[in-house]
PDB file of C-alpha atoms in Angstrom:
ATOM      1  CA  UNK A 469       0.000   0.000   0.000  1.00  0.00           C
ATOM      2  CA  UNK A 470       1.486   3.464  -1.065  1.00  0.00           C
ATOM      3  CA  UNK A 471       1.520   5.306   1.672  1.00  0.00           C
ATOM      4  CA  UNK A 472       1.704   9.320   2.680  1.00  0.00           C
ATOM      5  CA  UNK A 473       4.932   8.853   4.715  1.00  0.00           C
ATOM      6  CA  UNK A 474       6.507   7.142   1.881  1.00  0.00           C
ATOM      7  CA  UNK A 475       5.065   9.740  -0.762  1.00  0.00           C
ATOM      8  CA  UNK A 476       6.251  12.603   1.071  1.00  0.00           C
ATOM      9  CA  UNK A 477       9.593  11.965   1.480  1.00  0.00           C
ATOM     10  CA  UNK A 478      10.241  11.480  -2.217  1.00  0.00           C
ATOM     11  CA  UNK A 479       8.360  14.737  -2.708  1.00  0.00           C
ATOM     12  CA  UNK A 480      10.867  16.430  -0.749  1.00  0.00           C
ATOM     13  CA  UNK A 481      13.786  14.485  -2.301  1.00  0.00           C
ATOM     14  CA  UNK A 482      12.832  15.794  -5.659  1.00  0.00           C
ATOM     15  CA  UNK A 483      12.167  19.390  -4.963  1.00  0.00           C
ATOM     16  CA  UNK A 484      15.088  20.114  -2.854  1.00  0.00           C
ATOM     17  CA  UNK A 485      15.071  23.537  -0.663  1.00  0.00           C
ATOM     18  CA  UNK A 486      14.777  26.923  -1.283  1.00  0.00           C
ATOM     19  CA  UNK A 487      15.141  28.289  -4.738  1.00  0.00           C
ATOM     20  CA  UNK A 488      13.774  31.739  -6.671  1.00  0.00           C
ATOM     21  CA  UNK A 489      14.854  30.944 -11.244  1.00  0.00           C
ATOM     22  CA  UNK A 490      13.812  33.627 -12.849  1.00  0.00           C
ATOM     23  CA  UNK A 491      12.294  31.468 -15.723  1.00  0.00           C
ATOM     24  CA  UNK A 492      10.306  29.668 -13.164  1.00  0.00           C
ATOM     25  CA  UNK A 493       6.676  30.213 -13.681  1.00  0.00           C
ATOM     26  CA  UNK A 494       6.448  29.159  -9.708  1.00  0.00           C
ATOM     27  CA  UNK A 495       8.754  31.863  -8.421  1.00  0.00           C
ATOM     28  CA  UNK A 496      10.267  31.544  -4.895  1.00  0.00           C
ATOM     29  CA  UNK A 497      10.128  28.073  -3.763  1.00  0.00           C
ATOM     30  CA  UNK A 498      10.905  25.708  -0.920  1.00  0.00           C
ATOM     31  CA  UNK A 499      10.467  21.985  -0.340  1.00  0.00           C
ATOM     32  CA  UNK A 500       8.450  22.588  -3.676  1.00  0.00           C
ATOM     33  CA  UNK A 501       5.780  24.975  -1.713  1.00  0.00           C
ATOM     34  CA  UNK A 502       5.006  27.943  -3.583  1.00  0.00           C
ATOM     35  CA  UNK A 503       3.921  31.987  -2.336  1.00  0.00           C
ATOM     36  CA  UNK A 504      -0.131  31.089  -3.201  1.00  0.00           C
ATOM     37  CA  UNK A 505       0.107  27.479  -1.796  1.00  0.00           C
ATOM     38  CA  UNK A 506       1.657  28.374   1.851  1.00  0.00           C
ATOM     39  CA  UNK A 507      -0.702  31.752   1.133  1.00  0.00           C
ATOM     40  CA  UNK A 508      -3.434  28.956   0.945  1.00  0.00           C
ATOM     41  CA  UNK A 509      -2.882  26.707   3.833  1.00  0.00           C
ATOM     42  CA  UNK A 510      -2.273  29.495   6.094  1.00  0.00           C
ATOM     43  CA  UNK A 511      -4.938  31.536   5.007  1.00  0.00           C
ATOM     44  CA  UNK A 512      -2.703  34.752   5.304  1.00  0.00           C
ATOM     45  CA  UNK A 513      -0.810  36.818   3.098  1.00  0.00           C
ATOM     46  CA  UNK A 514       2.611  35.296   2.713  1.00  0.00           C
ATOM     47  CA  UNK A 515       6.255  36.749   1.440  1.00  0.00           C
ATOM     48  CA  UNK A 516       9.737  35.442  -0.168  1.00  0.00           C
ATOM     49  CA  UNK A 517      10.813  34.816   3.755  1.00  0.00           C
ATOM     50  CA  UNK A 518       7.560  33.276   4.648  1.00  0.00           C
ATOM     51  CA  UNK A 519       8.595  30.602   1.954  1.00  0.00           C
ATOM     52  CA  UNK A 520      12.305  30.706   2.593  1.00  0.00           C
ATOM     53  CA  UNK A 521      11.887  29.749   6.378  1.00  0.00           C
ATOM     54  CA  UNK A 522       9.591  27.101   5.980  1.00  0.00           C
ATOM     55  CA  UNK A 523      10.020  24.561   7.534  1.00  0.00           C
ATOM     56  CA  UNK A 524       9.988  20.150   6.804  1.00  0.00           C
ATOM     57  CA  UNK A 525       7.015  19.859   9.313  1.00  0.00           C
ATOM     58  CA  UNK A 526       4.936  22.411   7.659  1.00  0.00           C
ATOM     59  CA  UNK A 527       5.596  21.350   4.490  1.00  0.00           C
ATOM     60  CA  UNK A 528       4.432  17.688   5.352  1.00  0.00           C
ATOM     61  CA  UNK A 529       1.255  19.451   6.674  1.00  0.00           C
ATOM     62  CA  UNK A 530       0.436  21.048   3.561  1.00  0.00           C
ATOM     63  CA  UNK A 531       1.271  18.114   1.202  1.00  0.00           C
ATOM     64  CA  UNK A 532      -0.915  16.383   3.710  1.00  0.00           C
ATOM     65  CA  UNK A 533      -3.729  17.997   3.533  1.00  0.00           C
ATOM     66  CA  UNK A 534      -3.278  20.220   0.040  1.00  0.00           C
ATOM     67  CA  UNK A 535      -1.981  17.401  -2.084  1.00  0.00           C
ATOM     68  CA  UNK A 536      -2.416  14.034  -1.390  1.00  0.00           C
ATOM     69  CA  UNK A 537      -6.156  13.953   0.561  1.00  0.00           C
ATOM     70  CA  UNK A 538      -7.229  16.527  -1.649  1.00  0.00           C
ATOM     71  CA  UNK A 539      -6.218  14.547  -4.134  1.00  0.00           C
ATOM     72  CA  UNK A 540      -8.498  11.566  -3.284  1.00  0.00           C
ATOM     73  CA  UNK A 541      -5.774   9.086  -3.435  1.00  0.00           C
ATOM     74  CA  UNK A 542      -8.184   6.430  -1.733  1.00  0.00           C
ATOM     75  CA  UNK A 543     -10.542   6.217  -4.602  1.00  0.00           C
ATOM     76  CA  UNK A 544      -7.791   5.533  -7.424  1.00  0.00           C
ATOM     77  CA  UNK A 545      -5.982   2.434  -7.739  1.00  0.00           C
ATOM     78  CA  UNK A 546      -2.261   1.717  -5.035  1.00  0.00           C
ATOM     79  CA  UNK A 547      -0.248   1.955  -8.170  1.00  0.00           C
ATOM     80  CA  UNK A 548      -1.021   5.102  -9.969  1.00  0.00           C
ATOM     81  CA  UNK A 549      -1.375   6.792  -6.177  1.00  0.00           C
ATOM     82  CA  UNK A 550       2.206   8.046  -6.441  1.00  0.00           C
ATOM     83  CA  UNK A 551       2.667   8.956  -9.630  1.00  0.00           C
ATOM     84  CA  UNK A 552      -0.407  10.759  -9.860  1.00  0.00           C
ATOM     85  CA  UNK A 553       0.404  12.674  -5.753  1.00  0.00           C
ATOM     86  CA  UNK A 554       3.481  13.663  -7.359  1.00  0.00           C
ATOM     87  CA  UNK A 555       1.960  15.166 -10.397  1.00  0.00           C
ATOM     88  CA  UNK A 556      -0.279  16.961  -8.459  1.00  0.00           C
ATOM     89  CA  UNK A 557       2.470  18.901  -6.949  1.00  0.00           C
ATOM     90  CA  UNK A 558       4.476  19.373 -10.133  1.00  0.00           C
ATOM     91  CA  UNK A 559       1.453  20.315 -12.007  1.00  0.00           C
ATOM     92  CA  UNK A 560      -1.165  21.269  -9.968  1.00  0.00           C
ATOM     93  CA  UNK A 561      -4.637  19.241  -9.541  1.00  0.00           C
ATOM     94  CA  UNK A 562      -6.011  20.533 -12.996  1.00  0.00           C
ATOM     95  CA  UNK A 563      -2.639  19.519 -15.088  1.00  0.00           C
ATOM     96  CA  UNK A 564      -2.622  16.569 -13.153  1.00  0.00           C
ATOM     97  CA  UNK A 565      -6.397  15.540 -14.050  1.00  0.00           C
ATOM     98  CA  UNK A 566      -6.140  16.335 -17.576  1.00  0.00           C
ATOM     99  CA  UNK A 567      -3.507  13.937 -17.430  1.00  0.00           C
ATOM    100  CA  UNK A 568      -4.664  11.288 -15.736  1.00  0.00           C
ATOM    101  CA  UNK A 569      -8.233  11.612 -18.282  1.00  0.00           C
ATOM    102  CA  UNK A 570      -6.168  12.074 -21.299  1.00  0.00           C
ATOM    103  CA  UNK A 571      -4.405   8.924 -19.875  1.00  0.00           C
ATOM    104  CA  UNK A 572      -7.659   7.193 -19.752  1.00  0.00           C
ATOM    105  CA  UNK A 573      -8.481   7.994 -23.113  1.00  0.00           C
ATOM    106  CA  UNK A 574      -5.890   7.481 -24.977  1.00  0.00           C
ATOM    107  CA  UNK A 575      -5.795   4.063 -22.962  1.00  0.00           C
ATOM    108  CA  UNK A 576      -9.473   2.923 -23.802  1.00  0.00           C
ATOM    109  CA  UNK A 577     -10.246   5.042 -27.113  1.00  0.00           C
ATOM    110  CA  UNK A 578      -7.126   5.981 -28.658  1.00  0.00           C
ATOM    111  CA  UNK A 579      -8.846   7.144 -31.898  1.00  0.00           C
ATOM    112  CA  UNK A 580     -12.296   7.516 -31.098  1.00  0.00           C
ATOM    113  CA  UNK A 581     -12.578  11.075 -29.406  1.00  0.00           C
ATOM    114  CA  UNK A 582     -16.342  10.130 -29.395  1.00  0.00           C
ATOM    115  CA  UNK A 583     -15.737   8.246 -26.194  1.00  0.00           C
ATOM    116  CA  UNK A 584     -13.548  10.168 -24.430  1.00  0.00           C
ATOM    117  CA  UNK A 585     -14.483  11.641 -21.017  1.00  0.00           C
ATOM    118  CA  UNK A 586     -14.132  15.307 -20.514  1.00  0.00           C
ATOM    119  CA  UNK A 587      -9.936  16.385 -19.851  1.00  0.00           C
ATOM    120  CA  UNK A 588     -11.625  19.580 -17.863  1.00  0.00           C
ATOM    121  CA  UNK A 589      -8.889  18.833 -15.208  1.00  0.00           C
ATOM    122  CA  UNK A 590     -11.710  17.891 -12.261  1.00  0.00           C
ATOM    123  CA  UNK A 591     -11.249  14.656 -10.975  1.00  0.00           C
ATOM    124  CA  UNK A 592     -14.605  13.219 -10.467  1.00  0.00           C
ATOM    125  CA  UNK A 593     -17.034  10.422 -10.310  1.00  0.00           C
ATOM    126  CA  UNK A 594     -16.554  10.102 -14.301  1.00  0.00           C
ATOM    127  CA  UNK A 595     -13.253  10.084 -14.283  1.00  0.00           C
ATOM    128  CA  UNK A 596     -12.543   7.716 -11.517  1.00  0.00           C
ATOM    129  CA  UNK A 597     -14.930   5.319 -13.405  1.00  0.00           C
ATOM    130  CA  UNK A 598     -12.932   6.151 -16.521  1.00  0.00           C
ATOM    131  CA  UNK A 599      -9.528   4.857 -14.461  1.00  0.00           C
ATOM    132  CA  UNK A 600     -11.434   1.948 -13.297  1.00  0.00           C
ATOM    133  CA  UNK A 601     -12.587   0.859 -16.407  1.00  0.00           C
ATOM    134  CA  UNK A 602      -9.360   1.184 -18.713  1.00  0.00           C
ATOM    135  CA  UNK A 603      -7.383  -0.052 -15.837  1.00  0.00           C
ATOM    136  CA  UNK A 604      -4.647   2.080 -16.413  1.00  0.00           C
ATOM    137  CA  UNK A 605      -1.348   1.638 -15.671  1.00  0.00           C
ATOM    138  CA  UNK A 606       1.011   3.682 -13.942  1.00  0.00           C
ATOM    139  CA  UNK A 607       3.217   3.670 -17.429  1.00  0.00           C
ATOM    140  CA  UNK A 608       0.245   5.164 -19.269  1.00  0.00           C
ATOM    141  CA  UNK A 609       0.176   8.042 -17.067  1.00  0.00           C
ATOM    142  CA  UNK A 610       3.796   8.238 -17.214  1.00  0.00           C
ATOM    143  CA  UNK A 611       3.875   8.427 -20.901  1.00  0.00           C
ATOM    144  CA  UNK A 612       0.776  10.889 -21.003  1.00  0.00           C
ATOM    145  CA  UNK A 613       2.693  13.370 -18.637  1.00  0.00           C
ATOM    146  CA  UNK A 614       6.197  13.323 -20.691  1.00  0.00           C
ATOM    147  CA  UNK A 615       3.528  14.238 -23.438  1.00  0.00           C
ATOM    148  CA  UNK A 616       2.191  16.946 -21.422  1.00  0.00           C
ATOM    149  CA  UNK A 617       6.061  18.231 -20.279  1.00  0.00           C
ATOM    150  CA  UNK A 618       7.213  18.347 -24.041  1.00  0.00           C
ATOM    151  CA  UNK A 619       4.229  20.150 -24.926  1.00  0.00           C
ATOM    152  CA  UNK A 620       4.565  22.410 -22.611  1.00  0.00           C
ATOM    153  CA  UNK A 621       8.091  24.084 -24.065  1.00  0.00           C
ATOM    154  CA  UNK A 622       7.539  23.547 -27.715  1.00  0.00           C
ATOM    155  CA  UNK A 623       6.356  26.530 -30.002  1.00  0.00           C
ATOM    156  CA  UNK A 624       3.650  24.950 -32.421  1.00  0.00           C
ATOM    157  CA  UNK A 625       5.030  21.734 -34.201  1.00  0.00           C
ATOM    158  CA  UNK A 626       8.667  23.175 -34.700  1.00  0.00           C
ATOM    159  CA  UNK A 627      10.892  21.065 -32.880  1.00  0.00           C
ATOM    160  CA  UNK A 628      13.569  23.868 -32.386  1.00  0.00           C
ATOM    161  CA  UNK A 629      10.996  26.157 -31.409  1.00  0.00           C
ATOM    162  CA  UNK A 630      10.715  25.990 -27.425  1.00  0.00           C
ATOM    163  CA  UNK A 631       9.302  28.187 -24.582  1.00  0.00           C
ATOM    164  CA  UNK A 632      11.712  29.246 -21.598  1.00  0.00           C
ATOM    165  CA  UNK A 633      10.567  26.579 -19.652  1.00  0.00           C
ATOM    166  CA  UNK A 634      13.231  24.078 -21.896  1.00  0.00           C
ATOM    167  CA  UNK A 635      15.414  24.516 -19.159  1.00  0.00           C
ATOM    168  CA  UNK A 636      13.001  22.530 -16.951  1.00  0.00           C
ATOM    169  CA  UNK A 637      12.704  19.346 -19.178  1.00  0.00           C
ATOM    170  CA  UNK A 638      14.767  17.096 -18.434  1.00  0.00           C
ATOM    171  CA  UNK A 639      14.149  17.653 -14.425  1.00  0.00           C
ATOM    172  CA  UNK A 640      10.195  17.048 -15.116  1.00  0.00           C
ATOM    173  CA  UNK A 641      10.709  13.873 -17.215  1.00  0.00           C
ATOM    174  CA  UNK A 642      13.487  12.155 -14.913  1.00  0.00           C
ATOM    175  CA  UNK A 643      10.767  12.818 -11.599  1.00  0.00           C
ATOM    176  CA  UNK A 644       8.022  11.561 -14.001  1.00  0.00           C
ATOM    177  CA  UNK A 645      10.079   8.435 -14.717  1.00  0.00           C
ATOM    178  CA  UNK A 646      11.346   8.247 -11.399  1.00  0.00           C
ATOM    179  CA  UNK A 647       7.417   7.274 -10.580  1.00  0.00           C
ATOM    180  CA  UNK A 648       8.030   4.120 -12.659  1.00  0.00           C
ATOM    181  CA  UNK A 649       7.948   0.167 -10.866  1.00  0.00           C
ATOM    182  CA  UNK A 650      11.781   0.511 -12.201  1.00  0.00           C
ATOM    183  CA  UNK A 651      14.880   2.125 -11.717  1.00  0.00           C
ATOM    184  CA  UNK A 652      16.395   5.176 -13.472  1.00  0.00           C
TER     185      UNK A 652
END
C-alpha cells in the first residue's frame, strides 16, 4: 500500500530547498511549496521569507492535507497513487487531471474522441470510473505526462521552437520516470 509517509519523502527528495529561477513560472520556492500554496494553507498573506523559512514539518502538513487527501488518493488504484500525488504537486490538480483523463483515453479510445471523457482537469465520479474501467497503468500516465512536459516548451510543431521553460525538461521527465515500478 502506497503510503503518505513514503510519498512525502520522495516529494521532498525531488524538490530540494529553497530556490527563486527567474524562468520559473512558480517563483520563490521551498520543499516545492510555492507563495499562493503556503498563502493557501495558512490563510494569510505570505512573502519570499515566509517561503524561505519554511520549515519540513509544515511542508508535510500542507502536502498532507493540500496534495495528497485533496487529491483523493483512496478512490484511485495503489499503483497510480504516487505517480499521480506527485503530479499533483508538479502540475497542480487541474494539469494533473487532464492527465490522468487524457491517460484514460488514450488508454481505452485511442482514436475515437467520441468516447472520451471530458480532460476539464476535475477529478470526479466520471473520471474515476474512466480509471477503473481502462485499468490504467502507472506507465500510461507516465507516458501521457512526458507528453504533457514536451508540450509544454515547444512553439507549435517546430521542434527547435521551445518556450523558456526548456530549461526545466529534463528535471520534469526524470521525476516523471522516477514514478516508474523501475529504476532510473
Amino acid at each position: 500500500m502506497a503510503t503518505f509517509e513514503e510519498w512525502v519523502s520522495q516529494v521532498l527528495e525531488h524538490e530540494g530547498g529553497f530556490v527563486d529561477l527567474e524562468d520559473d513560472k512558480g517563483g520563490a520556492t521551498n520543499l516545492g511549496v510555492t507563495i499562493p500554496v503556503l498563502e493557501q494553507f495558512r490563510d494569510a498573506p505570505c512573502d519570499r521569507d515566509d517561503i524561505e523559512d519554511l520549515t519540513v514539518d509544515e511542508a508535510k502538513e500542507i502536502y498532507r492535507k493540500l496534495y495528497w487527501d485533496k487529491a483523493k488518493l483512496d478512490e484511485l488504484p495503489n499503483d497510480l497513487r504516487f505517480a499521480y500525488a506527485d503530479m499533483t504537486v508538479n502540475m497542480g490538480h487541474g494539469g494533473a487531471g487532464k492527465v490522468l483523463q487524457m491517460a484514460c483515453n488514450t488508454r481505452r479510445h485511442p482514436n475515437d474522441t467520441e468516447q472520451w471523457i471530458s480532460v476539464d482537469g476535475m477529478v470526479g465520479p466520471n473520471t474515476v470510473n474512466a480509471v477503473r474501467d481502462s485499468e490504467i497503468q502507472v506507465f500510461d500516465l507516465v507516458v501521457e505526462q512526458i507528453v504533457f512536459y514536451v508540450n509544454n516548451i515547444l512553439i507549435g510543431s517546430r521542434y527547435g521552437k521551445r518556450t523558456r521553460q526548456n530549461r526545466f525538461i529534463r528535471g520534469w521527465i526524470r521525476r516523471a520516470i522516477s514514478n516508474l515500478p523501475i529504476k532510473v
